[in-house]
Amino acid sequence: GENVEQHPSTLSVQEGDSAVIKCTYSDSASNYFPWYKQELGKRPQLIIDIRSNVGEKKDQRIAVTLNKTAKHFSLHITETQPEDSAVYFCAASRRGGNKLTFGTGTQLKVEL
Amino acid sequence: NAGVTQTPKFQVLKTGQSMTLQCAQDMNHNSMYWYRQDPGMGLRLIYYSASEGTTDKGEVPNGYNVSRLNKREFSLRLESAAPSQTSVYFCASTNGDSVQPQHFGDGTRLSIL
């Protein structure tokens, strides 16, 4: 089955700096890669996703890049703000399937 | 439009007790999922239902059973609770297409003493 590895497990940045979280996946048939943000005590919420027919997608301060050859994808947050502090999860889903496999999460802390 | 609703929000059980976690969605989604979330382990799939009338095991199904009661509702049952099942449980749903996002409920925090 699919295996998704996520790094780092914790990340601390200064407000205004950029943050990068990386994930690798094992199943070459995977074609959908969402990112979820989970604030303390809350539900995971989708912040951005990318499908395998594109290499990069941006939404304001958030971007995701995908390298299908290397089987890795990354989340980039620019101009970080305190409200970006949360746990971020990457996930992958294979073509024709209906299950998501999640990474183990990254605790992002944005310090003032 | 409530999305995905889970009940109860909190529960404390004694070892050996049974209980059912309830989940309902109002988005007319075909697929529904149960996850457990433990510190440092991410979200692990317990069971899922790709469509009404079908259920399948996920990564960590032991000790659990599920019922897809109808298209809206998907319940998770612990027949004989164990301390190792102390966790936060999330229900999610999607329209079943492999490239569509899952929508999560608010979770059930379950403690087993």
Short mmCIF file of C-alpha atoms in Angstrom, two decimals:
data_model
loop_
_atom_site.label_atom_id
_atom_site.label_comp_id
_atom_site.label_asym_id
_atom_site.label_seq_id
_atom_site.Cartn_x
_atom_site.Cartn_y
_atom_site.Cartn_z
CA GLY A 1 0.00 0.00 0.00
CA GLU A 2 0.84 3.67 -0.09
CA ASN A 3 3.35 5.07 2.38
CA VAL A 4 3.70 8.82 2.95
CA GLU A 5 6.62 10.25 4.86
CA GLN A 6 6.58 13.84 6.10
CA HIS A 7 9.44 16.04 7.35
CA PRO A 8 10.18 17.82 9.56
CA SER A 9 8.02 16.77 12.49
CA THR A 10 8.44 20.21 14.09
CA LEU A 11 9.33 23.53 12.49
CA SER A 12 9.86 26.86 14.18
CA VAL A 13 10.18 30.07 12.14
CA GLN A 14 10.18 33.77 12.83
CA GLU A 15 7.16 35.78 11.77
CA GLY A 16 7.60 36.91 8.18
CA ASP A 17 9.94 34.06 7.23
CA SER A 18 9.05 31.23 4.88
CA ALA A 19 8.24 27.67 5.93
CA VAL A 20 8.67 24.52 3.83
CA ILE A 21 7.27 21.09 4.64
CA LYS A 22 8.20 18.10 2.51
CA CYS A 23 6.50 14.77 1.84
CA THR A 24 7.47 11.71 -0.14
CA TYR A 25 5.15 8.94 -1.31
CA SER A 26 5.74 5.40 -2.46
CA ASP A 27 2.89 4.57 -4.87
CA SER A 28 3.62 5.80 -8.39
CA ALA A 29 -0.12 5.51 -9.16
CA SER A 30 -0.95 8.30 -6.69
CA ASN A 31 -2.39 11.33 -8.42
CA TYR A 32 -3.97 13.55 -5.75
CA PHE A 33 -2.05 15.33 -3.00
CA PRO A 34 -3.97 17.46 -0.48
CA TRP A 35 -2.61 19.42 2.46
CA TYR A 36 -4.59 19.86 5.67
CA LYS A 37 -4.15 22.33 8.50
CA GLN A 38 -5.24 21.38 11.99
CA GLU A 39 -5.40 23.96 14.75
CA LEU A 40 -5.27 22.79 18.34
CA GLY A 41 -8.44 20.95 19.27
CA LYS A 42 -10.01 21.45 15.84
CA ARG A 43 -10.77 19.36 12.78
CA PRO A 44 -8.28 19.02 9.89
CA GLN A 45 -9.19 21.45 7.13
CA LEU A 46 -8.07 21.41 3.53
CA ILE A 47 -5.84 24.36 2.65
CA ILE A 48 -4.60 23.42 -0.79
CA ASP A 49 -4.40 20.40 -3.06
CA ILE A 50 -2.65 19.45 -6.28
CA ARG A 51 -3.35 16.88 -8.93
CA SER A 52 -0.69 15.03 -10.88
CA ASN A 53 -1.27 16.90 -14.11
CA VAL A 54 0.25 20.08 -12.65
CA GLY A 55 3.63 20.80 -11.04
CA GLU A 56 2.78 23.80 -8.90
CA LYS A 57 -0.26 25.53 -7.48
CA LYS A 58 -0.49 28.79 -5.53
CA ASP A 59 -3.13 30.34 -3.34
CA GLN A 60 -2.04 33.67 -1.87
CA ARG A 61 0.77 32.89 0.63
CA ILE A 62 0.52 29.13 0.18
CA ALA A 63 1.97 27.06 -2.63
CA VAL A 64 2.43 23.37 -3.30
CA THR A 65 4.94 21.81 -5.69
CA LEU A 66 4.90 18.28 -7.04
CA ASN A 67 7.75 16.24 -8.53
CA LYS A 68 6.23 13.01 -9.83
CA THR A 69 9.55 11.63 -11.02
CA ALA A 70 11.04 11.87 -7.55
CA LYS A 71 7.68 11.14 -5.86
CA HIS A 72 7.76 14.09 -3.54
CA PHE A 73 5.67 17.18 -2.94
CA SER A 74 6.13 20.20 -0.73
CA LEU A 75 4.10 22.91 1.00
CA HIS A 76 5.51 26.43 0.97
CA ILE A 77 4.16 29.17 3.23
CA THR A 78 5.55 32.67 2.67
CA GLU A 79 5.37 35.66 4.99
CA THR A 80 4.36 33.49 7.90
CA GLN A 81 2.01 34.88 10.54
CA PRO A 82 1.19 33.71 14.08
CA GLU A 83 -2.14 32.34 12.85
CA ASP A 84 -0.21 29.93 10.62
CA SER A 85 0.85 28.07 13.77
CA ALA A 86 -0.80 24.63 13.56
CA VAL A 87 -0.16 21.03 12.58
CA TYR A 88 0.03 20.44 8.84
CA PHE A 89 -0.65 17.06 7.23
CA CYS A 90 0.14 15.96 3.71
CA ALA A 91 -1.72 13.08 2.08
CA ALA A 92 -1.80 11.06 -1.11
CA SER A 93 -4.49 9.18 -3.01
CA ARG A 94 -4.04 6.79 -5.91
CA ARG A 95 -5.82 6.95 -9.21
CA GLY A 96 -9.10 5.04 -9.06
CA GLY A 97 -8.90 4.66 -5.31
CA ASN A 98 -10.91 6.41 -2.63
CA LYS A 99 -8.56 6.36 0.34
CA LEU A 100 -6.17 9.00 1.54
CA THR A 101 -2.88 8.03 3.17
CA PHE A 102 -1.67 10.74 5.54
CA GLY A 103 1.78 11.78 6.63
CA THR A 104 2.50 11.98 10.35
CA GLY A 105 2.20 15.76 10.52
CA THR A 106 4.41 18.82 11.04
CA GLN A 107 3.95 21.10 14.04
CA LEU A 108 4.62 24.61 12.74
CA LYS A 109 5.26 27.35 15.25
CA VAL A 110 5.53 30.95 14.08
CA GLU A 111 7.32 33.05 16.66
CA LEU A 112 6.93 36.78 17.08
CA ASN B 1 -25.42 23.18 6.01
CA ALA B 2 -23.70 21.36 8.89
CA GLY B 3 -21.23 19.27 6.82
CA VAL B 4 -20.04 16.30 8.89
CA THR B 5 -21.51 15.95 12.38
CA GLN B 6 -20.07 13.63 15.02
CA THR B 7 -21.57 12.64 18.36
CA PRO B 8 -20.62 12.57 21.13
CA LYS B 9 -17.81 15.14 21.35
CA PHE B 10 -16.32 13.64 24.50
CA GLN B 11 -16.68 10.27 26.20
CA VAL B 12 -15.02 8.42 29.06
CA LEU B 13 -15.39 4.66 29.21
CA LYS B 14 -14.19 1.90 31.46
CA THR B 15 -12.22 -1.00 30.04
CA GLY B 16 -14.59 -3.60 28.60
CA GLN B 17 -17.51 -1.23 28.01
CA SER B 18 -18.98 -0.83 24.57
CA MET B 19 -20.11 2.25 22.71
CA THR B 20 -20.99 3.55 19.28
CA LEU B 21 -19.68 6.75 17.74
CA GLN B 22 -22.10 8.39 15.36
CA CYS B 23 -21.35 10.30 12.16
CA ALA B 24 -23.72 11.96 9.71
CA GLN B 25 -23.07 14.09 6.62
CA ASP B 26 -25.47 16.29 4.70
CA MET B 27 -23.38 16.80 1.54
CA ASN B 28 -24.78 13.78 -0.33
CA HIS B 29 -21.32 12.22 -0.35
CA ASN B 30 -20.87 8.60 -1.39
CA SER B 31 -17.80 7.75 0.69
CA MET B 32 -17.31 7.97 4.43
CA TYR B 33 -14.32 7.27 6.67
CA TRP B 34 -13.31 6.74 10.27
CA TYR B 35 -9.85 7.76 11.45
CA ARG B 36 -8.08 7.77 14.76
CA GLN B 37 -5.52 10.40 15.64
CA ASP B 38 -2.79 9.76 18.17
CA PRO B 39 0.17 12.03 19.02
CA GLY B 40 2.96 11.64 16.46
CA MET B 41 0.98 9.10 14.42
CA GLY B 42 -1.02 11.31 12.13
CA LEU B 43 -4.43 10.19 10.95
CA ARG B 44 -4.82 6.44 10.59
CA LEU B 45 -7.74 4.92 8.71
CA ILE B 46 -9.83 2.47 10.72
CA TYR B 47 -12.65 1.62 8.28
CA TYR B 48 -14.22 3.23 5.28
CA SER B 49 -17.34 2.91 3.19
CA ALA B 50 -16.88 3.65 -0.49
CA SER B 51 -20.61 3.68 -1.09
CA GLU B 52 -23.85 2.88 0.67
CA GLY B 53 -23.95 -0.83 1.49
CA THR B 54 -20.19 -1.41 1.43
CA THR B 55 -17.51 -1.25 4.11
CA ASP B 56 -13.80 -2.06 4.05
CA LYS B 57 -10.97 -2.30 6.53
CA GLY B 58 -8.37 0.39 6.72
CA GLU B 59 -4.96 0.40 8.35
CA VAL B 60 -6.02 -0.25 11.98
CA PRO B 61 -9.39 -2.09 12.06
CA ASN B 62 -8.81 -4.45 14.99
CA GLY B 63 -11.20 -3.88 17.89
CA TYR B 64 -13.71 -1.90 15.81
CA ASN B 65 -16.81 -2.52 13.73
CA VAL B 66 -18.72 -0.18 11.45
CA SER B 67 -22.17 0.16 9.96
CA ARG B 68 -23.16 2.25 6.96
CA LEU B 69 -26.73 2.78 8.03
CA ASN B 70 -27.69 4.76 4.92
CA LYS B 71 -26.02 7.25 2.61
CA ARG B 72 -25.85 9.90 5.35
CA GLU B 73 -24.75 7.88 8.38
CA PHE B 74 -21.68 5.83 9.22
CA SER B 75 -21.19 4.55 12.77
CA LEU B 76 -18.14 3.13 14.54
CA ARG B 77 -18.56 0.61 17.35
CA LEU B 78 -16.16 -0.45 20.06
CA GLU B 79 -17.44 -3.77 21.38
CA SER B 80 -15.04 -4.09 24.33
CA ALA B 81 -13.07 -0.92 24.86
CA ALA B 82 -9.37 -1.12 25.74
CA PRO B 83 -7.03 1.64 27.01
CA SER B 84 -5.12 1.42 23.70
CA GLN B 85 -8.24 2.79 22.00
CA THR B 86 -7.95 6.09 23.85
CA SER B 87 -7.71 8.54 20.99
CA VAL B 88 -9.41 11.27 19.03
CA TYR B 89 -11.72 9.83 16.39
CA PHE B 90 -12.56 11.72 13.21
CA CYS B 91 -15.21 10.95 10.66
CA ALA B 92 -14.81 12.25 7.11
CA SER B 93 -16.69 12.13 3.83
CA THR B 94 -16.10 12.75 0.14
CA ASN B 95 -18.02 12.25 -3.07
CA GLY B 96 -15.92 9.20 -3.82
CA ASP B 97 -13.82 10.56 -6.62
CA SER B 98 -10.17 9.83 -5.86
CA VAL B 99 -9.20 13.43 -6.58
CA GLN B 100 -11.69 15.16 -4.32
CA PRO B 101 -10.94 16.37 -0.79
CA GLN B 102 -12.29 14.80 2.34
CA HIS B 103 -14.37 16.87 4.75
CA PHE B 104 -13.90 16.16 8.44
CA GLY B 105 -16.14 16.31 11.46
CA ASP B 106 -15.10 17.96 14.72
CA GLY B 107 -13.94 14.70 16.28
CA THR B 108 -14.79 12.60 19.32
CA ARG B 109 -12.34 12.59 22.20
CA LEU B 110 -12.51 9.14 23.77
CA SER B 111 -10.75 8.14 26.98
CA ILE B 112 -10.76 4.57 28.22
CA LEU B 113 -9.74 3.96 31.82
#
